[in-house]
Coordinates of C-alpha atoms in Angstrom, one line a residue:
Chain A
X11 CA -31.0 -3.1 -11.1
X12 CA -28.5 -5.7 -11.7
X13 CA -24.6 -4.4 -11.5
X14 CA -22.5 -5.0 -14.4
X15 CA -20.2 -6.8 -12.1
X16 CA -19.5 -7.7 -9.0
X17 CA -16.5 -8.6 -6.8
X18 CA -15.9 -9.5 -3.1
X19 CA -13.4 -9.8 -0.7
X20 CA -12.3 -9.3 2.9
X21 CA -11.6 -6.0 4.1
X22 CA -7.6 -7.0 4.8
X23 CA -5.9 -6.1 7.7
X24 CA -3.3 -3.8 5.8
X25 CA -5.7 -2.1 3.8
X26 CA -6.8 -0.7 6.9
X27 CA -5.3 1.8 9.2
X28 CA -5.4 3.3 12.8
X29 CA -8.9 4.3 12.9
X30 CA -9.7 1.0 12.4
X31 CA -11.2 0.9 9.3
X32 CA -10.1 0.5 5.6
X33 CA -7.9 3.4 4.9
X34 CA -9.8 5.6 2.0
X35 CA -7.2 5.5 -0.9
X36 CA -7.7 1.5 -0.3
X37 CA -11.4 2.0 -1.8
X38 CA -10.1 3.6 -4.3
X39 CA -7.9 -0.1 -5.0
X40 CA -10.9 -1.9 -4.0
X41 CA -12.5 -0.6 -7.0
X42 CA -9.7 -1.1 -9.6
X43 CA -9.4 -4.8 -8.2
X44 CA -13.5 -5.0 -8.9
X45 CA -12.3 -3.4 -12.8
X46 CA -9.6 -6.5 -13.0
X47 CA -11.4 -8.8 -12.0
X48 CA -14.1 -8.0 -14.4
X49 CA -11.7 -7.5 -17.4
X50 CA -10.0 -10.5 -16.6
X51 CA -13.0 -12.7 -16.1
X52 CA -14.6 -10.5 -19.2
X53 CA -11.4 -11.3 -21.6
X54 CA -9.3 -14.3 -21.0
X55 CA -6.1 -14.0 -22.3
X56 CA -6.8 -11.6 -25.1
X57 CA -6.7 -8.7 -22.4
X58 CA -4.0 -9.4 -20.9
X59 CA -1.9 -9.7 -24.1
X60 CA -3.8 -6.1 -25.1
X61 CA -3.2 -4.6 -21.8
X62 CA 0.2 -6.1 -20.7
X63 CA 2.3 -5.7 -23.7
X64 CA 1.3 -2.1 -25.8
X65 CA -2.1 -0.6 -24.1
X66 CA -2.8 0.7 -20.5
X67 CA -5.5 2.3 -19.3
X68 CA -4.0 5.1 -16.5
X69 CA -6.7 6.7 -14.1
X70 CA -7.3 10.6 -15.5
X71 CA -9.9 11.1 -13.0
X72 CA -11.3 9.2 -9.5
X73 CA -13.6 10.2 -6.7
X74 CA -15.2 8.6 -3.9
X75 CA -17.6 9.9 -1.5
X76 CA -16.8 7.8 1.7
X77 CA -20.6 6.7 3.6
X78 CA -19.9 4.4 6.0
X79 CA -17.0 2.7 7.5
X80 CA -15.5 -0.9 6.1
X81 CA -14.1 -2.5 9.1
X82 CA -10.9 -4.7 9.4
X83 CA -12.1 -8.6 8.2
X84 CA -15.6 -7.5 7.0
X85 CA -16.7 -8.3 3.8
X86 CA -16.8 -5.8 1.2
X87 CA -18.8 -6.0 -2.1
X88 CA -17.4 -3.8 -4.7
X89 CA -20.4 -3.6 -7.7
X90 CA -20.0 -2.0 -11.1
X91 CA -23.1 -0.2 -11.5
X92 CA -22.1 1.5 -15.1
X93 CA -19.3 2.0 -17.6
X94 CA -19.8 4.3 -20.1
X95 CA -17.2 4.4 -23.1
X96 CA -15.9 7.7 -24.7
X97 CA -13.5 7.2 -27.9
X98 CA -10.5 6.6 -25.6
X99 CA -12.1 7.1 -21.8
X100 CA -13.9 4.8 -19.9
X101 CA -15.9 6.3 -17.0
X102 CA -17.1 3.9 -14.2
X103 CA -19.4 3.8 -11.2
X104 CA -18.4 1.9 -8.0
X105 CA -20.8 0.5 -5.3
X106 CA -19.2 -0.4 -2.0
X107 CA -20.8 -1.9 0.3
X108 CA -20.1 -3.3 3.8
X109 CA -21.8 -7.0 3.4
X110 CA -21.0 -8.0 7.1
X111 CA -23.2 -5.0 8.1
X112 CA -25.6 -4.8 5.2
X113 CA -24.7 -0.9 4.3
X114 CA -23.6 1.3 1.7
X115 CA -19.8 1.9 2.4
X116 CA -19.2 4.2 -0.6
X117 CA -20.2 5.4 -3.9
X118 CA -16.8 6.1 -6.7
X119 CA -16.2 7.1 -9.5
X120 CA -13.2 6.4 -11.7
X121 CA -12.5 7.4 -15.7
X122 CA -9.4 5.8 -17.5
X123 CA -8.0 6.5 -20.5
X124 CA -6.3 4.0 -23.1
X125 CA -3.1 5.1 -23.5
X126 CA 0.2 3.8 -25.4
X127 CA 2.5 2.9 -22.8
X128 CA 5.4 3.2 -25.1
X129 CA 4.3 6.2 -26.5
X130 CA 2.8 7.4 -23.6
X131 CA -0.1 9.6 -25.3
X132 CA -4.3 8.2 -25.6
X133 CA -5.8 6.0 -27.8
X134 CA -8.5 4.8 -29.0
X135 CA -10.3 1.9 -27.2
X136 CA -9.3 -1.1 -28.6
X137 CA -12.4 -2.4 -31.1
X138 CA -12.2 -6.0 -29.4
X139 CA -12.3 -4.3 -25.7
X140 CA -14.7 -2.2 -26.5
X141 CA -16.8 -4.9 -28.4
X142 CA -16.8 -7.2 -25.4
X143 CA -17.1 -4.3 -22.7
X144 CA -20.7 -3.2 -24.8
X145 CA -22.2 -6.8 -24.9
X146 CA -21.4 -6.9 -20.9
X147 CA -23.6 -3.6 -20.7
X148 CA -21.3 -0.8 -21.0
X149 CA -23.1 2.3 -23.1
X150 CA -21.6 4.8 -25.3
X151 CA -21.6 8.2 -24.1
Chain B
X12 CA 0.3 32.7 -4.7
X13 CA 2.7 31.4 -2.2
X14 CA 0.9 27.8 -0.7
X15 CA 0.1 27.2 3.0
X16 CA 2.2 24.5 2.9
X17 CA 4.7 22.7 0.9
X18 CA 5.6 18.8 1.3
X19 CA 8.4 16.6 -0.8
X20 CA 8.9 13.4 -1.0
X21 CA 10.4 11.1 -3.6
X22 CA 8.7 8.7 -5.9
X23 CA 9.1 5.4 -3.9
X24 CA 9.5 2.3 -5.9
X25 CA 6.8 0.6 -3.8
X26 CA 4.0 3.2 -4.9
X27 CA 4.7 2.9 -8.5
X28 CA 3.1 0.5 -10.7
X29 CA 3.4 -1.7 -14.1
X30 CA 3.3 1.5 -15.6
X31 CA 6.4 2.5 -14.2
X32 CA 4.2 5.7 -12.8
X33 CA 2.8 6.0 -9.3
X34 CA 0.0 4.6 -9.0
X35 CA -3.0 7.1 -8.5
X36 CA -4.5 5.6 -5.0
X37 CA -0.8 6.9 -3.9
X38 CA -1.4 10.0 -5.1
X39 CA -4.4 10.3 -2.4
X40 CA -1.8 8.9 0.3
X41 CA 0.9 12.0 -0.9
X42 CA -1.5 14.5 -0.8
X43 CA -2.9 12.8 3.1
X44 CA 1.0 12.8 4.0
X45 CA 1.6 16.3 3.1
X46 CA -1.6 17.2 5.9
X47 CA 0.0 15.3 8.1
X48 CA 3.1 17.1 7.9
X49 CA 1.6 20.1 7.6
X50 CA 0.0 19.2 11.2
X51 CA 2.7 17.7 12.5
X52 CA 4.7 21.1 12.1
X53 CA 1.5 23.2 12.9
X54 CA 1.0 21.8 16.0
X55 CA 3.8 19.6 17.6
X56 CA 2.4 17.4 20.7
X57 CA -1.4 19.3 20.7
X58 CA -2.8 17.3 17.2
X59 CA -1.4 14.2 18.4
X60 CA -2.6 14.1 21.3
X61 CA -5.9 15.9 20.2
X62 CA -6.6 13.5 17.5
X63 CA -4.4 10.1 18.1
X64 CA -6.2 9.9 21.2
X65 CA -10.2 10.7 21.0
X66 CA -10.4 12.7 17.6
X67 CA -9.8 11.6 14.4
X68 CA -10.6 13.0 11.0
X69 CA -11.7 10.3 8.0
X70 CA -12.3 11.3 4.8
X71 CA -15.8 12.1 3.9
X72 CA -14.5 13.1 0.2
X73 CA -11.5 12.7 -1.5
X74 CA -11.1 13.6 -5.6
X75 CA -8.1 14.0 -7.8
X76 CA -7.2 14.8 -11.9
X77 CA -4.2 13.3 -13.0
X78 CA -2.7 15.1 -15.4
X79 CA 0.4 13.8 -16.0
X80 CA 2.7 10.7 -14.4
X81 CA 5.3 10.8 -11.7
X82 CA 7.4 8.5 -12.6
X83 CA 9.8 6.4 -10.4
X84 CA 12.6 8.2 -8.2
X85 CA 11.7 11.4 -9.1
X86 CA 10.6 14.1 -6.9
X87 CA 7.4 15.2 -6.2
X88 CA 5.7 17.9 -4.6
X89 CA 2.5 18.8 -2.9
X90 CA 1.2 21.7 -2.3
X91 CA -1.7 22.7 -0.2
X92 CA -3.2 26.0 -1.7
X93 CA -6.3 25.9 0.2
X94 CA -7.9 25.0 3.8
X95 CA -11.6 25.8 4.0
X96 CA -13.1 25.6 7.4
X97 CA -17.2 24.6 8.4
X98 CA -18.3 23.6 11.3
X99 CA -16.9 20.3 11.5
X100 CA -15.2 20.0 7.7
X101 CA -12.1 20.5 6.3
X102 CA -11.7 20.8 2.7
X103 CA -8.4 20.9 1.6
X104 CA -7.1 21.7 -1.9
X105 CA -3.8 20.2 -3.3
X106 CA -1.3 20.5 -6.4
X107 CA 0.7 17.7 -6.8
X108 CA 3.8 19.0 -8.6
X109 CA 6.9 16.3 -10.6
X110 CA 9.6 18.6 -9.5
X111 CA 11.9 16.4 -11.5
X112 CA 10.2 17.5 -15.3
X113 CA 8.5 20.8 -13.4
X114 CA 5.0 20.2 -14.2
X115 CA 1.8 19.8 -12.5
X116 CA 0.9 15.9 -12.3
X117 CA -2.7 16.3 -10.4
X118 CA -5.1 18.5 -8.8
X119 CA -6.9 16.7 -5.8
X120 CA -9.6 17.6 -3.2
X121 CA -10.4 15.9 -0.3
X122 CA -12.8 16.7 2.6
X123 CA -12.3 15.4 5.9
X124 CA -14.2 15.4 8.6
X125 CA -13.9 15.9 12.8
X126 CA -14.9 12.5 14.4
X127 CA -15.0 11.2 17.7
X128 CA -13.2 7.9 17.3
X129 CA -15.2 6.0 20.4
X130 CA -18.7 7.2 19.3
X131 CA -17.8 7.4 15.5
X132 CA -19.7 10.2 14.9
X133 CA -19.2 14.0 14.1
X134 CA -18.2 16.7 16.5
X135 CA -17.0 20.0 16.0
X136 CA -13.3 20.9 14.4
X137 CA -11.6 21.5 18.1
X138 CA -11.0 25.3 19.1
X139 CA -7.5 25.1 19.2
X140 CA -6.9 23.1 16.3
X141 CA -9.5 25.8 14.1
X142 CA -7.0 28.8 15.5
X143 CA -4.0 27.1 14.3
X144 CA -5.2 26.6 10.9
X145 CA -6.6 30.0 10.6
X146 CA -3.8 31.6 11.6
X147 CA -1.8 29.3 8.8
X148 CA -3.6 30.6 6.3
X149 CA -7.0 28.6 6.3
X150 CA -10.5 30.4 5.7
X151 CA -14.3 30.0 7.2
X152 CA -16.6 29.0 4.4
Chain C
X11 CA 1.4 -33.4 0.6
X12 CA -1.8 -31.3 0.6
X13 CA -1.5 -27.4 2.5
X14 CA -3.6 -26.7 5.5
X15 CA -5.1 -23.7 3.3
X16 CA -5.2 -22.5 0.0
X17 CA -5.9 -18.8 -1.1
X18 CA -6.0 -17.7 -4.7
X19 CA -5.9 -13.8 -6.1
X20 CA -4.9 -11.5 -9.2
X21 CA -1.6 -9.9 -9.0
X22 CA -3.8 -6.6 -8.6
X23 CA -1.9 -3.6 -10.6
X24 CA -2.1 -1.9 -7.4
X25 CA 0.6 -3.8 -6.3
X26 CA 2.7 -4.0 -8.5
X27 CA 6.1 -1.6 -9.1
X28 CA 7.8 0.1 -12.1
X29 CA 9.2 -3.3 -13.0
X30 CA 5.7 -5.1 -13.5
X31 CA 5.7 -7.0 -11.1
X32 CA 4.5 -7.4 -7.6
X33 CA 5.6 -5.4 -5.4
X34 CA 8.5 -7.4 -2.3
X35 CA 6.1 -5.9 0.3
X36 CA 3.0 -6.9 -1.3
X37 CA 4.0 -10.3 -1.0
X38 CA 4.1 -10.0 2.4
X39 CA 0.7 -9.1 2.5
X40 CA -0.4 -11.8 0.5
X41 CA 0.9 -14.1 2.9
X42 CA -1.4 -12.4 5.9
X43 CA -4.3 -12.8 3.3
X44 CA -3.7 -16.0 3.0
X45 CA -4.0 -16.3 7.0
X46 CA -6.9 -13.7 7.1
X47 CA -8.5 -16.1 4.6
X48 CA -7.7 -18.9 6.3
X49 CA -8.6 -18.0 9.8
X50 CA -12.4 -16.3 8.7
X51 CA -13.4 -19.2 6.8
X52 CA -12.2 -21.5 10.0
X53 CA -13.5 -19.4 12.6
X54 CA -16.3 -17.7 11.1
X55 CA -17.5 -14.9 13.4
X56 CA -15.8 -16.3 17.1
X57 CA -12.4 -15.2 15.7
X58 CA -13.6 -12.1 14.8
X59 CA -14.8 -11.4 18.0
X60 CA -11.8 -12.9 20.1
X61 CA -9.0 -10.7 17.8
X62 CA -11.3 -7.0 16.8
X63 CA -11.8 -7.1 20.2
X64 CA -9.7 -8.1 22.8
X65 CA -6.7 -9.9 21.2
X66 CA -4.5 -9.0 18.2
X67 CA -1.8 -11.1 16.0
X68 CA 1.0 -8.9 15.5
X69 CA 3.8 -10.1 13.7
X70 CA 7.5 -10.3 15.4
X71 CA 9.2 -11.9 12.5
X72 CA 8.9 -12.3 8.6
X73 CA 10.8 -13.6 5.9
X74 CA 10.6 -14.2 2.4
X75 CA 12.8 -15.3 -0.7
X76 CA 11.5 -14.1 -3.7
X77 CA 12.7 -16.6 -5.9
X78 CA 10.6 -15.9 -9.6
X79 CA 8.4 -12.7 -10.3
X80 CA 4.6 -12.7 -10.1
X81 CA 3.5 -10.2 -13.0
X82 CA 0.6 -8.2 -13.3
X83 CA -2.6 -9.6 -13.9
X84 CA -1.3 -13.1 -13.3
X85 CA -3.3 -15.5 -10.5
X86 CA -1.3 -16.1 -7.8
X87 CA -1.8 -18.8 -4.8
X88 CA -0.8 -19.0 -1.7
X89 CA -0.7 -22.3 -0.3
X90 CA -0.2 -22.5 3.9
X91 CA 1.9 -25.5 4.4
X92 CA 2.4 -25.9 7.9
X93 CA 1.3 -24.0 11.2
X94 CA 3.6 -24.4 14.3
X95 CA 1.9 -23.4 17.7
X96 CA 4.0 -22.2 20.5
X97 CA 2.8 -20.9 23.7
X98 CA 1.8 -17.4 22.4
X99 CA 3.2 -17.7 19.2
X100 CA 2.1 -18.8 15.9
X101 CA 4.8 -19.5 12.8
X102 CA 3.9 -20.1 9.9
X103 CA 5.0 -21.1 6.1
X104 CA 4.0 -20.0 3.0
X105 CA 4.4 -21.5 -0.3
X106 CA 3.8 -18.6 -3.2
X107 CA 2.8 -19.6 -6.4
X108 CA 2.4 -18.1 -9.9
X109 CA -0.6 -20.3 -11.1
X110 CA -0.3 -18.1 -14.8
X111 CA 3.3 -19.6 -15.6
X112 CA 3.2 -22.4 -12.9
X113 CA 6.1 -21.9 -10.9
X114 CA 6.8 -21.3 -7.2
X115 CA 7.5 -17.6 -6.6
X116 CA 8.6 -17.1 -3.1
X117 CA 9.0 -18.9 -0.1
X118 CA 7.7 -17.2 3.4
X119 CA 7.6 -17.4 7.1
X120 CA 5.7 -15.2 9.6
X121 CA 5.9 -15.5 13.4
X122 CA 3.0 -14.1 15.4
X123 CA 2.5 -13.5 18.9
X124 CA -1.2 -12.9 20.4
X125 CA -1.2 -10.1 22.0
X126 CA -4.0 -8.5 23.9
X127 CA -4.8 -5.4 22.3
X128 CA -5.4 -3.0 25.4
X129 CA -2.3 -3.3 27.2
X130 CA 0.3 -4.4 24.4
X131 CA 1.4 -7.5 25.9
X132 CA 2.2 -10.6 24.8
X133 CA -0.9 -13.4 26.3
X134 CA -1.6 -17.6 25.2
X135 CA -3.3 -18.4 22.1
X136 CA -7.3 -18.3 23.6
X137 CA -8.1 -22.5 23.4
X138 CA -10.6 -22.2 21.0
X139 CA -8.5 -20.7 18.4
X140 CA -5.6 -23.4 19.7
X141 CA -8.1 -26.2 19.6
X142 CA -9.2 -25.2 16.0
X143 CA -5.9 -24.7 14.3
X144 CA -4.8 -28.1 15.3
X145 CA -8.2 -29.8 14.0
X146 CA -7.3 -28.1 10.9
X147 CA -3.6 -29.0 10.8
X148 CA -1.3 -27.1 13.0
X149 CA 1.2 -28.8 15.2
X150 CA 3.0 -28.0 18.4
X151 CA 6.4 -26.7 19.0
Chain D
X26 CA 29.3 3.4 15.0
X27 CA 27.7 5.7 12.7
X28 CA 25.6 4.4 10.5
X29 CA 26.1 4.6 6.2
X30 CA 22.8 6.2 6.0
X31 CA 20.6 7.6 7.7
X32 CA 16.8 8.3 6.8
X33 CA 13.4 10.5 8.8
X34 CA 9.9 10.0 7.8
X35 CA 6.8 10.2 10.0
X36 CA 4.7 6.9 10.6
X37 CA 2.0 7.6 7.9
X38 CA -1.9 7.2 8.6
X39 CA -1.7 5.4 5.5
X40 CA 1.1 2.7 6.5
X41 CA -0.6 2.1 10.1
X42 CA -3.0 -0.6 10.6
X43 CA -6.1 -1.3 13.0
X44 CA -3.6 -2.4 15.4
X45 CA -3.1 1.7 15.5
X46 CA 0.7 0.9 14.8
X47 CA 2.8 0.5 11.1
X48 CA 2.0 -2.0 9.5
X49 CA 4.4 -4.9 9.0
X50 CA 4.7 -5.1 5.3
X51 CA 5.3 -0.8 5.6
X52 CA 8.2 -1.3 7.5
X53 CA 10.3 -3.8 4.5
X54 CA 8.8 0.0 2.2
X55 CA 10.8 1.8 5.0
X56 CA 13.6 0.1 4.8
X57 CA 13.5 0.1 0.9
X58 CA 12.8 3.8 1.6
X59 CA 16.0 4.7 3.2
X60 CA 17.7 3.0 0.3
X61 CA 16.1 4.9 -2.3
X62 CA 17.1 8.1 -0.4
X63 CA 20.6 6.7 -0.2
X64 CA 20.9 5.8 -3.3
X65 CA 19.2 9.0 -4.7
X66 CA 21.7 11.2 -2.7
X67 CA 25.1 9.2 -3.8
X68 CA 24.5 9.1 -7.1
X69 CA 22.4 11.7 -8.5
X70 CA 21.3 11.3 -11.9
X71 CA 23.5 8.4 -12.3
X72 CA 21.8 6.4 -10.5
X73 CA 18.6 7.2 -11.8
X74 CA 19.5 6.5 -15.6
X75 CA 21.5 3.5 -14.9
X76 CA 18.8 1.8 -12.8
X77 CA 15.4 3.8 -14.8
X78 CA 16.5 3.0 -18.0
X79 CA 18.4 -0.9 -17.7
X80 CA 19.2 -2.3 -14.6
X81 CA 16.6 -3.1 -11.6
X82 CA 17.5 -4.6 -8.1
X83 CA 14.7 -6.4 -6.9
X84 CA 14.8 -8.0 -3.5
X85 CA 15.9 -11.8 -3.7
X86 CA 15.6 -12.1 0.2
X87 CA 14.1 -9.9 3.0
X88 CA 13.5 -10.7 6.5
X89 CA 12.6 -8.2 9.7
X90 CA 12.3 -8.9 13.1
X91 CA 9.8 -6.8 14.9
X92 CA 11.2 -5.6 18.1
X93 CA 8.4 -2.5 19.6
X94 CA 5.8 -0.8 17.7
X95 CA 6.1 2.2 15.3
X96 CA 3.1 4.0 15.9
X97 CA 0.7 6.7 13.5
X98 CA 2.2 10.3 13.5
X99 CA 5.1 9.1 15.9
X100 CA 8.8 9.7 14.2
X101 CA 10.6 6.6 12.5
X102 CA 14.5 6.7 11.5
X103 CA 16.5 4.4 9.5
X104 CA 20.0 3.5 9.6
X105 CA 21.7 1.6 7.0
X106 CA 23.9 -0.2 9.1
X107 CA 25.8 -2.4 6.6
X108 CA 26.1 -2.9 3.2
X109 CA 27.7 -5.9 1.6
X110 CA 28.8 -6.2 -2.2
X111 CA 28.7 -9.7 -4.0
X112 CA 29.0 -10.2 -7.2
X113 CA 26.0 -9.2 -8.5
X114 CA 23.9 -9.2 -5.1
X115 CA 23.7 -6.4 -2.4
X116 CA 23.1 -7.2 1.6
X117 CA 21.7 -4.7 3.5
X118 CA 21.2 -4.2 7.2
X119 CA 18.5 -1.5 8.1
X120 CA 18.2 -0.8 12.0
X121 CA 14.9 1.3 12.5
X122 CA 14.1 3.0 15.1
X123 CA 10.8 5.2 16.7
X124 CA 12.6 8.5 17.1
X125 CA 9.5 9.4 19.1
X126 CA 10.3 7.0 22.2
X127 CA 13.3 6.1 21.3
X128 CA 13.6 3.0 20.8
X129 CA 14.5 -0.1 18.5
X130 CA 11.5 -0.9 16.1
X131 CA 12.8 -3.4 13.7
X132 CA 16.1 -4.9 12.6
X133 CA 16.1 -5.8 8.9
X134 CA 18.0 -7.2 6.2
X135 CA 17.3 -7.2 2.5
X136 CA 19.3 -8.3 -0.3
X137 CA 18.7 -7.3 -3.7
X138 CA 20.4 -8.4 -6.9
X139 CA 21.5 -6.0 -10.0
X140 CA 18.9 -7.6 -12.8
X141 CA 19.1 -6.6 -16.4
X142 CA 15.2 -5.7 -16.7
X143 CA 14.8 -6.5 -20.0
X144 CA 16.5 -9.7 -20.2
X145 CA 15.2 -10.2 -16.5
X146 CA 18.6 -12.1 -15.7
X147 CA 21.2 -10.9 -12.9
X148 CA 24.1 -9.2 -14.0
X149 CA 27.3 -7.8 -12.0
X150 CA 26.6 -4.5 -9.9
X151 CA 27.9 -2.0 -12.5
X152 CA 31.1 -0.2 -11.7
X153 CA 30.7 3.2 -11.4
X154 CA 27.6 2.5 -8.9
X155 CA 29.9 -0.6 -6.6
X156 CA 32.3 2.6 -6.3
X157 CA 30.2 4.8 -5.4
X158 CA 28.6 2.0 -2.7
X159 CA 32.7 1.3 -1.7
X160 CA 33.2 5.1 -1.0
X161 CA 29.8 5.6 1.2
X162 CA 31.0 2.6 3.5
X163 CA 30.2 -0.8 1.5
X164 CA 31.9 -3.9 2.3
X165 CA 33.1 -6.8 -0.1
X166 CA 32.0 -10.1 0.8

């Protein structure tokens, strides 16, 4: 099935460490850089003006079960499989794969939460987020 | 319940984010540096040259809750509350504590795994290294 | 005048800080991106080879002025403008730019020494990689 | 001499690289490290509300040469060497060193400027802190 998204990039250097291979709470960035670079493809400049001035959306959960290795200067291919909206969480699925070697790397899962940063306490998902997140295939739980 | 072991660090500037929080892949790197000092301590020379020489032990798992932020310059710190042993598995448990406001800020889990770091593939938890962490406190599932 | 390379990214929220914006040290690493980028798409798989095997670029010297903040969420571009080839060492300058508000935001230099990985010494750039830096603008010292 | 400051971590998995050593960009967080715990210890909660709630000091310059290698699980110390007051800016020289085989690592020098972070312009270093920095051993340029 086709991912939501999908978003590549070299495995860098200092993302990995001493076993040679991308440290493990890098895949954990990998995937939030796959979530930016949806949203920011996804919303233009109304994101960014949602996001960066009164609404974040802060990690309450994340998981990854880590397959195979992702080795320093490989490619990596992060795909958004699912995102399923609550009333304030989101709750996505992560595919990482290894493209130099053709494998399944690892298989996440993150939920956020949109959250007032000035108030510090959850909200609900923004109607125009949410809007655009459902036509690019999102479901509601 | 006193905890096996108990790690504190400050919240460094460079693993907060825009949120002014640290950001949750640091929260998997805290809860990784409190094992390592835990190690360290447990075992002076033998780990290091146990593992930093043929054996290493990647994550196979790793999950956290965050429950609430760690902000900037504050103190944190993680304790590890449970070791479980299999063959050639460790499963470690962690609380992740903001000294600073005296709550809990996240729960995390993360399973690593004994691997031979020229083969890259499992072996067995070494003998000497299993009777060090049972006799701190670490159980046989 | 036209840089050697060019290498765009988001300001990924993973690195940034508490004051929203990227982190010093993550614009060092943006800098080696630039160079990992640089050096895959000009070497394809024989630099790959030649450095995860046998010969590593560490870095002996790096400096940066951070002149105007790149924010979260922002695109940011690293432009190589000139590669100087020594013996065994490799310097070269980065221009940083925030694309979002279009203004340079720091101003870098890196020095690297090939080093062959085994024994931790100091060895010439291998004349392939010499050979194809210069076709693709380096000078000599 | 005797150094200003003086700060112990182990070299992280996390901030190694595949080079099996720190990573370059980990050792400018080192440096910025020791500061932290400097600061943190001088000024207690002053600090923390002066700099939390208003002012920021993000770097303006940083530079490092790298001398020998720190490597994973192997003991790193820094010294704060020197501290210089400006106006509004702060100089610092950080000597690190691998406790473990004792030797020089790195030699840095960061300087960071007292910013008013919501305005984002510099200000002067606020007097109660420039005291404080005076009576640990700060210089005026």
């Amino acid at each position: 099935m086709k991912p939501i998204h999908s978003f590549k990039t070299l495995v860098w250097w200092s993302e990995t460490d001493a076993a040679g291979i991308m440290h493990f709470s890098s895949i954990f960035k990998l995937c939030e850089w796959a979530e930016e670079d949806f949203i920011k493809k996804l919303t233009g400049k109304t994101f960014k003006e949602a996001t960066a001035h009164r609404i974040i959306f802060p990690r309450v959960h994340a998981s990854c079960d880590f397959i195979k290795p992702l080795y320093a200067h490989e490619e990596a291919k992060v795909n958004i499989t699912s995102i399923s909206l609550g009333k304030s969480s989101i709750t996505w699925i992560f595919d990482v794969y290894n493209e130099s070697r053709g494998y399944l790397a690892a298989k996440c899962k993150i939920v956020t939460v949109a959250v007032d940063r000035f108030q510090m306490k959850s909200v609900e998902i923004p109607k125009d987020i949410r809007d655009l997140l459902e036509k690019a295939g999102a479901s509601n739980r």
